[in-house]
């Protein structure tokens, strides 16, 4: 709609400070990663040189570090279905308002609020070889304690432990999405089904889940992108050792410690392309005219 | 409560129990270890879940050996700076995107949405190189600046202004108000809830951010709580679990209290739902 007396220049003036910072610290890094991916970069001298696809070849040949990192990132996608099941379960249990339900919601959300470093320090203690988790397992399963694993330092278990930590940290986030979605499940249908004698499972299967479909889709996409960029959670919990490094952990170490900024840029570039692909899907479903604009429902 | 409601209620609470155990058990254990002056039970299950010889000894050790007050002060300064300035920048940007027609408006909005979906961690290396060029490594400016242009904030404010009744704005325009006055005097007061939601989200996010401040700050006395506590607790003090746990409680308490006071923004109401849904890439 035309707005008499309102000039486009006013809009740019309003946005100017934001756009300057946005360009410098959000857009420039994206472009710079793309540029780095095809260059050698020496931070000390500031010298650069075009090297074609050498950085990508370096990645493809780095069987010792890059290949496992790629594999671990794919394994990390396991958290996506697990998080959805746990979060949906919590949301279903917390849907009906009863005394104390608000407290449970707050409790389940509290790991999301806490800093990832705080969570990691607590779990490092819990997961020590003589830590509380092993005591719990020993007394529940009756196993002698010295046969139980050193969760965070044993390559056979460290990735699994990291996944559990990740789910503990973020399940509450997805719970809130599902709680919001559950408010839009048609009540009349649920009550009609109840009168017709449909059991809890039938109601979930035929009324609740179909109504939740858009939210499930949204939460799955968000969780997928989040899992692909799993990074801080790993750096603080295991430091990326014991077979837990992912793509971003690799990029971080190869850049800051290996001084190979080109390879780091190449990883970032590849991940950006992949996320852009996912974002395309996401925008189609959730963009301006998609579900996001309309509250995630219909 | 009617009688027939008892059974499902009981079933509901029983089914919640395993979730409660997993969610609460780490925090409960942390708390009980921190206030137990006698640490000998801390690895025994289940005795470790309640305190032995409760007291504040470990807290005074923390206070004496970790500059936790300084970390808290740094965290507060950094988070407040990011929250205030990023909100102030996002408001006019969101307003322009929703209320003032200009060429490329849609494209710009799509660009903002797109960057929301990319991992912000990818910017760490380029931004570090930028700041080392500028000679600003180890400065508060470098900690705060990259967080100020929040695409998430601009997006959220645009949605808020978009939903305003157009008549009110047009009436004010007819009365001769400039767009700047319109924004601050007419539009913004009606979006107060969204502004507070945005402010709370950015505060929590910047308070908890670890990686960027850890990369850019070198001086031990400059770092925020999330970095300082992690460095100290996994380094020099990691051998005393009781002290680690006491420090964790000190670090977590302000956040938990703030959360308890503002939880409706996280757990209920429309703003929270909208904010959560669009918090793409912000967890």
PDB file of C-alpha atoms in Angstrom, chain B residues 4 35 48 52 55 75 77 90 112 135 177 190 200 245 262 264 283:
ATOM      1  CA  UNK B   4     -13.384 -40.038  38.388  1.00  0.00           C
ATOM      2  CA  UNK B  35      25.827 -27.920  50.734  1.00  0.00           C
ATOM      3  CA  UNK B  48      24.387 -38.513  47.883  1.00  0.00           C
ATOM      4  CA  UNK B  52      25.437 -34.633  54.904  1.00  0.00           C
ATOM      5  CA  UNK B  55      26.772 -26.020  55.669  1.00  0.00           C
ATOM      6  CA  UNK B  75      28.509 -11.361  32.533  1.00  0.00           C
ATOM      7  CA  UNK B  77      27.776  -5.981  31.737  1.00  0.00           C
ATOM      8  CA  UNK B  90      16.039  -4.414  16.039  1.00  0.00           C
ATOM      9  CA  UNK B 112      17.366 -12.188   7.395  1.00  0.00           C
ATOM     10  CA  UNK B 135      43.514  -4.942  16.934  1.00  0.00           C
ATOM     11  CA  UNK B 177       3.238  12.477  13.103  1.00  0.00           C
ATOM     12  CA  UNK B 190       1.437  -1.667  21.796  1.00  0.00           C
ATOM     13  CA  UNK B 200      14.614 -11.717  27.911  1.00  0.00           C
ATOM     14  CA  UNK B 245      29.404 -28.027  42.670  1.00  0.00           C
ATOM     15  CA  UNK B 262       9.910 -14.535  33.788  1.00  0.00           C
ATOM     16  CA  UNK B 264       5.578 -17.010  31.330  1.00  0.00           C
ATOM     17  CA  UNK B 283      19.416 -22.952  20.699  1.00  0.00           C
TER      18      UNK B 283
END
